[in-house]
Amino acid sequence: MNWKVPLADLDIGTDEILAVQKVLESRWLTMGSVTQQFEQEFAKKIGARHAFAVTNGTAALHLACLALGLGPGDEVIVPSLTFVASANAIRYTSATPVFAEIVSPKDLNISPVAVEKRINPRTRAIMVVHYGGYACDMTAIQTIAERHNLKIIEDAAHAVGGELEGTALGCWGEIGCFSFFSNKNMTTGEGGMVVTNDDELADRLRLLRSHGMTTLTWDRHQGRAIDYDVVMLGYNYRLDEIRSAIGLVQLNKLEKNNEQRRKLTRHYHSMLKKTLPQVETPFENYRGKTSAHLLPILLPQAANRRKIIEFLKSRGIQTSIHYPPVHQFSIYQPDTRPNNPALPITEEVGQRELTLPLYPAMTGEDVALVVNTLGEALEAFK
Ligand SMILES: *Cc1c(COP(=O)(O)O)cnc(C)c1O
């Protein structure tokens, strides 16, 4: 499909190509100096003590759950309005995701009040998701976590470069997880990063990422180690040098590209308010600094979303839905009944939400085209 305005678009150029070429010519392709540099620069950028590059964001979430020692019988509170990977990662450890409601149609993040209602003696952790790059109410979440002795995992897949009260998103909880999937604010194709300020958790994350082995191929290659022990059941969730090289270049573009996303978001919001007041725009007010990963809108109750998506598609405009609520998927039905109550706000938003195109290279004319075409679609299918 040749979109006139795609949902997302990459900012990949000569610098990434040259960085990859350099790695290939070095003949050392995985877990070497480039990956170490990527981890160090990422950690520095967001102000984390430790950062570990991993194969993808889902692996980052899985490692976070493992490092916190989650297992059968443990419960983790998580929003349902998220990508399914958030909840799946909890289940990989045989722990149970317990879904909590979002705040409101204006704030699509997990509600601290709803979180507190779902706490019971089995609850071990809260997994927050900064929807679209907009910060959850971390002060309230932290207070609840402290009161009930719970750990916080941040799914910061949307939120790279976001901040709240001077602390990067991903650095508020015990462990923060990032994704560099190809539609995220910075990409390595597939890739992710898991960060922590806790030295003990860092030791566990390091081991779990690479088979539970006490030394790495790179250490042995450099003559620093001869043998190794295996001290826990680890995985191979390593990132390679090729992707790390791309990540280093992308990291340098992040701030500029996020600023562009914020500017386009303001433009969308003011145009929508002026020309389509019947459309709701979540996160018009938000905490801290957003990474503006997504541009979610809520269509009027009566609008036919499927037809509107088809209309926009026929005009070359790509849209998406973030998200079909996780608790309504078939494989989550047994988890959610009967012990999980309904999530009316999540379900309503799940039915009315539409994500409009947003990427740094978009122009003001592109935004106007999307908004005007949406206006035509709303007129046609109201
Ligand atoms: C993209 C995403 C993930 C998973 O990341 P991958 O790198 O695709 O594995 C997890 N959670 C959320 C909210 C995401 O958007």
mmCIF file of C-alpha atoms and ligand atoms in Angstrom:
data_model
loop_
_atom_site.group_PDB
_atom_site.id
_atom_site.type_symbol
_atom_site.label_atom_id
_atom_site.label_comp_id
_atom_site.label_asym_id
_atom_site.label_seq_id
_atom_site.Cartn_x
_atom_site.Cartn_y
_atom_site.Cartn_z
ATOM 1 C CA MET A 1 0.000 0.000 0.000
ATOM 2 C CA ASN A 2 1.392 3.372 -1.016
ATOM 3 C CA TRP A 3 0.176 5.736 1.702
ATOM 4 C CA LYS A 4 0.047 9.463 1.144
ATOM 5 C CA VAL A 5 0.254 9.913 4.932
ATOM 6 C CA PRO A 6 1.382 6.729 6.729
ATOM 7 C CA LEU A 7 0.682 6.133 10.415
ATOM 8 C CA ALA A 8 4.391 6.272 11.249
ATOM 9 C CA ASP A 9 7.608 6.766 9.322
ATOM 10 C CA LEU A 10 11.285 6.146 10.031
ATOM 11 C CA ASP A 11 14.066 8.687 10.185
ATOM 12 C CA ILE A 12 16.836 6.454 8.784
ATOM 13 C CA GLY A 13 19.625 7.823 6.611
ATOM 14 C CA THR A 14 23.265 7.653 5.626
ATOM 15 C CA ASP A 15 24.534 7.758 9.201
ATOM 16 C CA GLU A 16 22.752 4.515 10.091
ATOM 17 C CA ILE A 17 23.937 2.866 6.867
ATOM 18 C CA LEU A 18 27.563 3.859 7.523
ATOM 19 C CA ALA A 19 27.360 2.730 11.156
ATOM 20 C CA VAL A 20 26.102 -0.703 10.078
ATOM 21 C CA GLN A 21 28.791 -0.966 7.407
ATOM 22 C CA LYS A 22 31.460 -0.215 10.008
ATOM 23 C CA VAL A 23 30.187 -3.006 12.258
ATOM 24 C CA LEU A 24 30.103 -5.512 9.394
ATOM 25 C CA GLU A 25 33.659 -4.583 8.441
ATOM 26 C CA SER A 26 34.814 -5.008 12.054
ATOM 27 C CA ARG A 27 33.848 -8.715 11.869
ATOM 28 C CA TRP A 28 32.493 -8.708 15.459
ATOM 29 C CA LEU A 29 28.741 -8.869 15.194
ATOM 30 C CA THR A 30 27.202 -9.306 18.615
ATOM 31 C CA MET A 31 27.573 -8.109 22.231
ATOM 32 C CA GLY A 32 30.781 -6.165 21.820
ATOM 33 C CA SER A 33 32.012 -2.628 22.199
ATOM 34 C CA VAL A 34 29.220 -1.041 20.113
ATOM 35 C CA THR A 35 26.507 -2.611 22.262
ATOM 36 C CA GLN A 36 28.361 -1.512 25.391
ATOM 37 C CA GLN A 37 28.569 2.022 24.051
ATOM 38 C CA PHE A 38 24.854 1.970 23.156
ATOM 39 C CA GLU A 39 24.005 0.842 26.699
ATOM 40 C CA GLN A 40 26.250 3.478 28.276
ATOM 41 C CA GLU A 41 24.932 6.339 26.158
ATOM 42 C CA PHE A 42 21.327 5.273 26.646
ATOM 43 C CA ALA A 43 21.827 5.043 30.420
ATOM 44 C CA LYS A 44 23.450 8.481 30.440
ATOM 45 C CA LYS A 45 20.729 10.032 28.303
ATOM 46 C CA ILE A 46 17.934 8.947 30.639
ATOM 47 C CA GLY A 47 19.905 9.085 33.866
ATOM 48 C CA ALA A 48 19.773 5.367 34.749
ATOM 49 C CA ARG A 49 22.605 3.571 36.583
ATOM 50 C CA HIS A 50 22.345 0.415 34.463
ATOM 51 C CA ALA A 51 21.009 -0.299 30.965
ATOM 52 C CA PHE A 52 20.975 -3.648 29.151
ATOM 53 C CA ALA A 53 20.294 -3.907 25.429
ATOM 54 C CA VAL A 54 17.942 -6.749 24.575
ATOM 55 C CA THR A 55 16.322 -8.327 21.519
ATOM 56 C CA ASN A 56 13.022 -6.461 21.856
ATOM 57 C CA GLY A 57 10.726 -4.650 24.261
ATOM 58 C CA THR A 58 8.830 -7.813 25.148
ATOM 59 C CA ALA A 59 12.087 -9.483 26.221
ATOM 60 C CA ALA A 60 12.822 -6.391 28.335
ATOM 61 C CA LEU A 61 9.448 -6.817 30.090
ATOM 62 C CA HIS A 62 9.994 -10.556 30.551
ATOM 63 C CA LEU A 63 13.430 -9.938 32.097
ATOM 64 C CA ALA A 64 11.932 -7.304 34.407
ATOM 65 C CA CYS A 65 9.342 -9.809 35.684
ATOM 66 C CA LEU A 66 12.008 -12.523 36.092
ATOM 67 C CA ALA A 67 14.478 -10.232 37.851
ATOM 68 C CA LEU A 68 11.782 -9.269 40.371
ATOM 69 C CA GLY A 69 11.256 -12.981 41.034
ATOM 70 C CA LEU A 70 7.613 -13.116 39.926
ATOM 71 C CA GLY A 71 6.100 -16.582 39.690
ATOM 72 C CA PRO A 72 2.971 -18.718 40.117
ATOM 73 C CA GLY A 73 0.460 -17.249 42.570
ATOM 74 C CA ASP A 74 1.824 -13.710 42.228
ATOM 75 C CA GLU A 75 -0.394 -10.956 40.855
ATOM 76 C CA VAL A 76 0.702 -7.920 38.867
ATOM 77 C CA ILE A 77 -1.628 -4.976 38.275
ATOM 78 C CA VAL A 78 -1.505 -3.730 34.680
ATOM 79 C CA PRO A 79 -3.752 -1.637 32.403
ATOM 80 C CA SER A 80 -5.834 -3.440 29.796
ATOM 81 C CA LEU A 81 -5.550 -0.504 27.370
ATOM 82 C CA THR A 82 -2.062 -1.497 26.222
ATOM 83 C CA PHE A 83 -0.264 -3.694 23.753
ATOM 84 C CA VAL A 84 -0.777 -7.367 24.629
ATOM 85 C CA ALA A 85 2.970 -7.819 25.284
ATOM 86 C CA SER A 86 2.667 -5.984 28.635
ATOM 87 C CA ALA A 87 0.311 -8.618 30.042
ATOM 88 C CA ASN A 88 1.919 -11.537 28.187
ATOM 89 C CA ALA A 89 5.291 -10.803 29.801
ATOM 90 C CA ILE A 90 3.694 -11.242 33.229
ATOM 91 C CA ARG A 91 2.203 -14.569 32.173
ATOM 92 C CA TYR A 92 5.559 -15.859 30.844
ATOM 93 C CA THR A 93 6.573 -16.140 34.525
ATOM 94 C CA SER A 94 3.246 -17.865 35.428
ATOM 95 C CA ALA A 95 2.242 -14.807 37.449
ATOM 96 C CA THR A 96 -1.261 -13.404 36.856
ATOM 97 C CA PRO A 97 -2.014 -10.035 35.244
ATOM 98 C CA VAL A 98 -4.811 -8.214 37.055
ATOM 99 C CA PHE A 99 -6.310 -5.480 34.891
ATOM 100 C CA ALA A 100 -7.038 -2.029 36.265
ATOM 101 C CA GLU A 101 -9.129 0.775 34.775
ATOM 102 C CA ILE A 102 -7.721 3.892 33.103
ATOM 103 C CA VAL A 103 -8.288 7.379 34.533
ATOM 104 C CA SER A 104 -10.777 8.831 32.012
ATOM 105 C CA PRO A 105 -11.279 9.550 28.301
ATOM 106 C CA LYS A 106 -8.979 12.550 28.816
ATOM 107 C CA ASP A 107 -6.186 10.544 30.488
ATOM 108 C CA LEU A 108 -5.797 7.047 29.032
ATOM 109 C CA ASN A 109 -3.235 5.968 31.652
ATOM 110 C CA ILE A 110 -3.819 3.507 34.493
ATOM 111 C CA SER A 111 -5.767 5.043 37.389
ATOM 112 C CA PRO A 112 -3.987 5.043 40.794
ATOM 113 C CA VAL A 113 -7.402 4.771 42.492
ATOM 114 C CA ALA A 114 -8.244 1.704 40.381
ATOM 115 C CA VAL A 115 -4.813 0.206 41.112
ATOM 116 C CA GLU A 116 -5.334 0.464 44.854
ATOM 117 C CA LYS A 117 -8.716 -1.272 44.584
ATOM 118 C CA ARG A 118 -7.124 -4.311 42.922
ATOM 119 C CA ILE A 119 -4.471 -4.874 45.615
ATOM 120 C CA ASN A 120 -4.726 -8.038 47.720
ATOM 121 C CA PRO A 121 -2.196 -10.201 49.636
ATOM 122 C CA ARG A 122 -1.056 -11.882 46.382
ATOM 123 C CA THR A 123 -0.210 -8.569 44.658
ATOM 124 C CA ARG A 124 3.559 -8.219 44.093
ATOM 125 C CA ALA A 125 3.971 -5.479 41.491
ATOM 126 C CA ILE A 126 2.377 -2.745 39.408
ATOM 127 C CA MET A 127 3.227 -2.551 35.715
ATOM 128 C CA VAL A 128 2.464 0.924 34.413
ATOM 129 C CA VAL A 129 2.372 1.827 30.711
ATOM 130 C CA HIS A 130 2.982 5.437 29.701
ATOM 131 C CA TYR A 131 0.335 5.440 26.969
ATOM 132 C CA GLY A 132 1.453 7.275 23.843
ATOM 133 C CA GLY A 133 4.465 8.647 25.725
ATOM 134 C CA TYR A 134 2.314 10.515 28.279
ATOM 135 C CA ALA A 135 3.419 10.019 31.883
ATOM 136 C CA CYS A 136 1.284 8.077 34.349
ATOM 137 C CA ASP A 137 0.670 9.710 37.726
ATOM 138 C CA MET A 138 3.911 8.253 39.084
ATOM 139 C CA THR A 139 3.852 10.169 42.367
ATOM 140 C CA ALA A 140 0.523 8.567 43.276
ATOM 141 C CA ILE A 141 1.614 5.137 41.980
ATOM 142 C CA GLN A 142 4.830 5.327 44.013
ATOM 143 C CA THR A 143 2.936 6.235 47.179
ATOM 144 C CA ILE A 144 0.639 3.227 46.679
ATOM 145 C CA ALA A 145 3.586 0.918 45.934
ATOM 146 C CA GLU A 146 5.381 2.024 49.104
ATOM 147 C CA ARG A 147 2.253 1.678 51.241
ATOM 148 C CA HIS A 148 1.689 -1.930 50.071
ATOM 149 C CA ASN A 149 5.329 -2.931 49.554
ATOM 150 C CA LEU A 150 4.951 -3.469 45.790
ATOM 151 C CA LYS A 151 7.516 -3.211 42.983
ATOM 152 C CA ILE A 152 6.967 -0.965 39.961
ATOM 153 C CA ILE A 153 7.763 -2.044 36.397
ATOM 154 C CA GLU A 154 7.488 0.694 33.779
ATOM 155 C CA ASP A 155 6.520 -0.323 30.262
ATOM 156 C CA ALA A 156 8.134 2.725 28.666
ATOM 157 C CA ALA A 157 7.898 1.343 25.114
ATOM 158 C CA HIS A 158 6.192 4.586 23.981
ATOM 159 C CA ALA A 159 8.018 6.905 26.307
ATOM 160 C CA VAL A 160 11.672 7.122 25.323
ATOM 161 C CA GLY A 161 12.773 10.712 25.944
ATOM 162 C CA GLY A 162 9.758 11.498 28.133
ATOM 163 C CA GLU A 163 10.163 13.005 31.593
ATOM 164 C CA LEU A 164 8.239 13.755 34.751
ATOM 165 C CA GLU A 165 9.475 16.160 37.445
ATOM 166 C CA GLY A 166 12.986 15.977 36.012
ATOM 167 C CA THR A 167 13.137 12.153 36.102
ATOM 168 C CA ALA A 168 13.033 10.223 32.833
ATOM 169 C CA LEU A 169 10.084 7.928 32.227
ATOM 170 C CA GLY A 170 11.482 4.447 32.738
ATOM 171 C CA CYS A 171 13.477 5.576 35.788
ATOM 172 C CA TRP A 172 10.588 5.927 38.264
ATOM 173 C CA GLY A 173 10.085 2.257 39.024
ATOM 174 C CA GLU A 174 12.438 -0.559 40.016
ATOM 175 C CA ILE A 175 12.854 -1.483 36.340
ATOM 176 C CA GLY A 176 12.050 0.374 33.104
ATOM 177 C CA CYS A 177 11.528 -1.291 29.719
ATOM 178 C CA PHE A 178 11.939 0.271 26.276
ATOM 179 C CA SER A 179 11.202 -0.972 22.751
ATOM 180 C CA PHE A 180 13.043 -0.071 19.559
ATOM 181 C CA PHE A 181 10.520 -1.760 17.256
ATOM 182 C CA SER A 182 10.369 -0.087 13.892
ATOM 183 C CA ASN A 183 7.376 2.187 14.636
ATOM 184 C CA LYS A 184 8.687 3.496 17.988
ATOM 185 C CA ASN A 185 10.283 6.929 18.552
ATOM 186 C CA MET A 186 13.747 5.458 18.038
ATOM 187 C CA THR A 187 14.296 2.158 16.265
ATOM 188 C CA THR A 188 16.782 -0.607 15.629
ATOM 189 C CA GLY A 189 14.269 -2.717 13.641
ATOM 190 C CA GLU A 190 13.766 -5.086 16.565
ATOM 191 C CA GLY A 191 15.383 -4.182 19.857
ATOM 192 C CA GLY A 192 14.863 -3.011 23.395
ATOM 193 C CA MET A 193 16.511 -1.805 26.590
ATOM 194 C CA VAL A 194 15.924 -2.640 30.223
ATOM 195 C CA VAL A 195 17.119 -0.120 32.830
ATOM 196 C CA THR A 196 17.438 -0.012 36.610
ATOM 197 C CA ASN A 197 19.115 2.001 39.349
ATOM 198 C CA ASP A 198 19.340 -1.056 41.630
ATOM 199 C CA ASP A 199 22.716 -2.857 41.556
ATOM 200 C CA GLU A 200 21.306 -6.233 42.638
ATOM 201 C CA LEU A 201 18.550 -6.169 40.024
ATOM 202 C CA ALA A 202 21.188 -5.160 37.464
ATOM 203 C CA ASP A 203 23.245 -8.279 38.316
ATOM 204 C CA ARG A 204 20.175 -10.455 37.832
ATOM 205 C CA LEU A 205 19.197 -8.751 34.562
ATOM 206 C CA ARG A 206 22.730 -9.181 33.201
ATOM 207 C CA LEU A 207 22.699 -12.918 33.965
ATOM 208 C CA LEU A 208 19.140 -13.537 32.793
ATOM 209 C CA ARG A 209 19.802 -11.866 29.453
ATOM 210 C CA SER A 210 22.559 -14.290 28.549
ATOM 211 C CA HIS A 211 21.861 -17.888 29.686
ATOM 212 C CA GLY A 212 22.637 -17.148 33.353
ATOM 213 C CA MET A 213 26.335 -17.339 32.445
ATOM 214 C CA THR A 214 28.845 -15.626 34.703
ATOM 215 C CA THR A 215 31.136 -14.488 31.855
ATOM 216 C CA LEU A 216 30.330 -13.495 28.277
ATOM 217 C CA THR A 217 31.883 -14.449 24.932
ATOM 218 C CA TRP A 218 33.144 -10.862 24.692
ATOM 219 C CA ASP A 219 35.059 -11.154 27.994
ATOM 220 C CA ARG A 220 36.627 -14.385 26.840
ATOM 221 C CA HIS A 221 37.446 -12.906 23.430
ATOM 222 C CA GLN A 222 39.236 -10.082 25.171
ATOM 223 C CA GLY A 223 41.219 -12.548 27.299
ATOM 224 C CA ARG A 224 39.510 -11.387 30.490
ATOM 225 C CA ALA A 225 38.048 -14.794 31.341
ATOM 226 C CA ILE A 226 38.587 -18.450 30.493
ATOM 227 C CA ASP A 227 35.701 -20.326 32.038
ATOM 228 C CA TYR A 228 32.199 -19.644 33.298
ATOM 229 C CA ASP A 229 29.519 -21.004 35.556
ATOM 230 C CA VAL A 230 25.748 -21.010 34.945
ATOM 231 C CA VAL A 231 23.977 -19.783 38.060
ATOM 232 C CA MET A 232 20.363 -19.282 36.959
ATOM 233 C CA LEU A 233 18.010 -20.266 34.164
ATOM 234 C CA GLY A 234 18.707 -17.473 31.721
ATOM 235 C CA TYR A 235 17.731 -16.729 28.149
ATOM 236 C CA ASN A 236 19.379 -15.489 24.997
ATOM 237 C CA TYR A 237 17.870 -12.006 24.809
ATOM 238 C CA ARG A 238 21.032 -10.292 23.546
ATOM 239 C CA LEU A 239 21.082 -7.442 21.024
ATOM 240 C CA ASP A 240 23.646 -7.564 18.215
ATOM 241 C CA GLU A 241 26.252 -4.977 17.228
ATOM 242 C CA ILE A 242 24.470 -4.156 13.970
ATOM 243 C CA ARG A 243 21.324 -3.040 15.764
ATOM 244 C CA SER A 244 23.270 -1.319 18.518
ATOM 245 C CA ALA A 245 25.079 0.752 15.896
ATOM 246 C CA ILE A 246 21.751 1.875 14.459
ATOM 247 C CA GLY A 247 20.522 2.589 17.997
ATOM 248 C CA LEU A 248 23.452 4.904 18.720
ATOM 249 C CA VAL A 249 22.641 7.042 15.685
ATOM 250 C CA GLN A 250 18.915 7.015 16.473
ATOM 251 C CA LEU A 251 19.586 8.051 20.083
ATOM 252 C CA ASN A 252 21.288 11.201 18.813
ATOM 253 C CA LYS A 253 18.229 12.136 16.763
ATOM 254 C CA LEU A 254 15.739 11.434 19.538
ATOM 255 C CA GLU A 255 15.474 14.859 21.164
ATOM 256 C CA LYS A 256 15.038 16.711 17.879
ATOM 257 C CA ASN A 257 12.475 14.202 16.595
ATOM 258 C CA ASN A 258 10.483 14.195 19.849
ATOM 259 C CA GLU A 259 10.351 17.997 19.740
ATOM 260 C CA GLN A 260 8.944 17.754 16.217
ATOM 261 C CA ARG A 261 6.328 15.241 17.443
ATOM 262 C CA ARG A 262 5.283 17.614 20.251
ATOM 263 C CA LYS A 263 4.961 20.495 17.794
ATOM 264 C CA LEU A 264 2.813 18.421 15.406
ATOM 265 C CA THR A 265 0.679 17.258 18.342
ATOM 266 C CA ARG A 266 -0.062 20.885 19.341
ATOM 267 C CA HIS A 267 -0.943 21.627 15.717
ATOM 268 C CA TYR A 268 -3.328 18.638 15.562
ATOM 269 C CA HIS A 269 -4.981 19.605 18.855
ATOM 270 C CA SER A 270 -5.625 23.215 17.861
ATOM 271 C CA MET A 271 -6.927 22.252 14.389
ATOM 272 C CA LEU A 272 -9.180 19.519 15.778
ATOM 273 C CA LYS A 273 -10.594 21.832 18.422
ATOM 274 C CA LYS A 274 -11.333 24.510 15.829
ATOM 275 C CA THR A 275 -12.760 22.388 13.023
ATOM 276 C CA LEU A 276 -14.010 19.133 14.634
ATOM 277 C CA PRO A 277 -15.161 19.915 18.172
ATOM 278 C CA GLN A 278 -17.167 16.646 18.240
ATOM 279 C CA VAL A 279 -13.849 14.734 18.301
ATOM 280 C CA GLU A 280 -12.238 14.299 21.742
ATOM 281 C CA THR A 281 -8.493 14.637 22.144
ATOM 282 C CA PRO A 282 -7.020 12.788 25.155
ATOM 283 C CA PHE A 283 -3.903 14.203 26.820
ATOM 284 C CA GLU A 284 -4.555 17.823 25.920
ATOM 285 C CA ASN A 285 -3.342 18.402 29.452
ATOM 286 C CA TYR A 286 -0.571 16.142 30.616
ATOM 287 C CA ARG A 287 2.164 15.804 33.221
ATOM 288 C CA GLY A 288 5.824 16.506 32.519
ATOM 289 C CA LYS A 289 7.417 16.181 29.103
ATOM 290 C CA THR A 290 5.832 13.800 26.604
ATOM 291 C CA SER A 291 7.623 11.784 23.926
ATOM 292 C CA ALA A 292 4.422 12.238 21.841
ATOM 293 C CA HIS A 293 4.603 8.721 20.419
ATOM 294 C CA LEU A 294 0.931 8.493 19.431
ATOM 295 C CA LEU A 295 -1.854 10.894 18.424
ATOM 296 C CA PRO A 296 -4.987 9.257 19.842
ATOM 297 C CA ILE A 297 -8.457 10.738 19.289
ATOM 298 C CA LEU A 298 -11.899 9.541 20.416
ATOM 299 C CA LEU A 299 -14.577 9.523 17.735
ATOM 300 C CA PRO A 300 -18.147 10.567 18.617
ATOM 301 C CA GLN A 301 -20.218 7.689 20.108
ATOM 302 C CA ALA A 302 -22.383 7.365 17.003
ATOM 303 C CA ALA A 303 -19.581 7.426 14.418
ATOM 304 C CA ASN A 304 -18.868 4.253 12.435
ATOM 305 C CA ARG A 305 -15.149 3.718 13.093
ATOM 306 C CA ARG A 306 -14.684 0.901 10.591
ATOM 307 C CA LYS A 307 -16.152 2.991 7.754
ATOM 308 C CA ILE A 308 -14.116 6.038 8.777
ATOM 309 C CA ILE A 309 -10.900 3.986 8.709
ATOM 310 C CA GLU A 310 -11.819 2.668 5.235
ATOM 311 C CA PHE A 311 -12.618 6.182 3.989
ATOM 312 C CA LEU A 312 -9.292 7.547 5.236
ATOM 313 C CA LYS A 313 -7.514 4.554 3.691
ATOM 314 C CA SER A 314 -9.162 5.271 0.318
ATOM 315 C CA ARG A 315 -7.619 8.756 0.541
ATOM 316 C CA GLY A 316 -4.169 7.368 1.332
ATOM 317 C CA ILE A 317 -4.270 8.088 5.079
ATOM 318 C CA GLN A 318 -3.256 5.280 7.429
ATOM 319 C CA THR A 319 -4.735 5.050 10.918
ATOM 320 C CA SER A 320 -4.700 2.492 13.701
ATOM 321 C CA ILE A 321 -6.379 1.552 16.986
ATOM 322 C CA HIS A 322 -4.520 1.698 20.322
ATOM 323 C CA TYR A 323 -5.775 -0.586 21.694
ATOM 324 C CA PRO A 324 -8.305 -3.368 21.545
ATOM 325 C CA PRO A 325 -8.411 -3.950 25.352
ATOM 326 C CA VAL A 326 -6.280 -6.938 26.394
ATOM 327 C CA HIS A 327 -8.874 -8.331 28.826
ATOM 328 C CA GLN A 328 -11.272 -8.844 25.893
ATOM 329 C CA PHE A 329 -8.907 -11.102 23.918
ATOM 330 C CA SER A 330 -9.819 -14.807 23.900
ATOM 331 C CA ILE A 331 -6.734 -15.967 25.778
ATOM 332 C CA TYR A 332 -7.412 -13.465 28.573
ATOM 333 C CA GLN A 333 -11.052 -14.358 29.095
ATOM 334 C CA PRO A 334 -10.405 -17.073 31.725
ATOM 335 C CA ASP A 335 -8.204 -14.627 33.652
ATOM 336 C CA THR A 336 -10.720 -11.859 33.681
ATOM 337 C CA ARG A 337 -13.811 -13.809 34.742
ATOM 338 C CA PRO A 338 -15.027 -14.014 37.344
ATOM 339 C CA ASN A 339 -12.381 -12.340 39.523
ATOM 340 C CA ASN A 340 -11.845 -9.274 37.344
ATOM 341 C CA PRO A 341 -14.698 -6.755 37.165
ATOM 342 C CA ALA A 342 -15.640 -4.962 33.953
ATOM 343 C CA LEU A 343 -13.548 -2.018 32.782
ATOM 344 C CA PRO A 344 -16.202 0.324 31.329
ATOM 345 C CA ILE A 345 -13.924 3.290 30.528
ATOM 346 C CA THR A 346 -11.283 1.050 28.910
ATOM 347 C CA GLU A 347 -13.971 -0.712 26.893
ATOM 348 C CA GLU A 348 -15.576 2.531 25.734
ATOM 349 C CA VAL A 349 -12.217 4.034 24.750
ATOM 350 C CA GLY A 350 -11.323 0.749 23.029
ATOM 351 C CA GLN A 351 -14.414 1.199 20.842
ATOM 352 C CA ARG A 352 -14.021 4.903 20.056
ATOM 353 C CA GLU A 353 -10.259 5.357 19.811
ATOM 354 C CA LEU A 354 -8.544 6.133 16.511
ATOM 355 C CA THR A 355 -4.822 6.856 16.179
ATOM 356 C CA LEU A 356 -3.912 9.451 13.555
ATOM 357 C CA PRO A 357 -0.580 9.623 11.686
ATOM 358 C CA LEU A 358 2.336 11.135 13.617
ATOM 359 C CA TYR A 359 6.020 11.107 12.696
ATOM 360 C CA PRO A 360 8.764 13.747 12.735
ATOM 361 C CA ALA A 361 8.873 14.336 8.973
ATOM 362 C CA MET A 362 5.151 15.183 8.817
ATOM 363 C CA THR A 363 4.327 18.720 7.706
ATOM 364 C CA GLY A 364 1.629 21.136 8.812
ATOM 365 C CA GLU A 365 -0.068 20.482 5.448
ATOM 366 C CA ASP A 366 -0.110 16.746 6.199
ATOM 367 C CA VAL A 367 -1.833 17.461 9.522
ATOM 368 C CA ALA A 368 -4.382 19.686 7.790
ATOM 369 C CA LEU A 369 -5.026 16.997 5.163
ATOM 370 C CA VAL A 370 -5.624 14.351 7.848
ATOM 371 C CA VAL A 371 -7.954 16.590 9.870
ATOM 372 C CA ASN A 372 -9.916 17.789 6.833
ATOM 373 C CA THR A 373 -10.296 14.270 5.448
ATOM 374 C CA LEU A 374 -11.397 13.048 8.881
ATOM 375 C CA GLY A 375 -13.999 15.832 8.807
ATOM 376 C CA GLU A 376 -15.313 14.555 5.464
ATOM 377 C CA ALA A 377 -15.431 10.994 6.818
ATOM 378 C CA LEU A 378 -17.349 12.091 9.923
ATOM 379 C CA GLU A 379 -19.830 13.947 7.752
ATOM 380 C CA ALA A 380 -20.296 10.883 5.521
ATOM 381 C CA PHE A 381 -20.683 8.311 8.334
ATOM 382 C CA LYS A 382 -22.326 9.967 11.268
HETATM 383 C C1 LIG B 1 5.899 -2.039 21.278
HETATM 384 C C2 LIG B 1 5.385 -2.315 22.638
HETATM 385 C C3 LIG B 1 5.843 -3.396 23.415
HETATM 386 C C4 LIG B 1 6.695 -4.496 22.876
HETATM 387 O O1 LIG B 1 7.862 -4.137 22.287
HETATM 388 P P1 LIG B 1 8.505 -5.057 21.157
HETATM 389 O O2 LIG B 1 9.845 -4.420 20.956
HETATM 390 O O3 LIG B 1 7.637 -4.986 19.942
HETATM 391 O O4 LIG B 1 8.610 -6.439 21.703
HETATM 392 C C5 LIG B 1 5.398 -3.502 24.715
HETATM 393 N N1 LIG B 1 4.523 -2.625 25.232
HETATM 394 C C6 LIG B 1 4.036 -1.595 24.522
HETATM 395 C C7 LIG B 1 3.084 -0.649 25.166
HETATM 396 C C8 LIG B 1 4.436 -1.425 23.197
HETATM 397 O O5 LIG B 1 3.924 -0.418 22.484
#
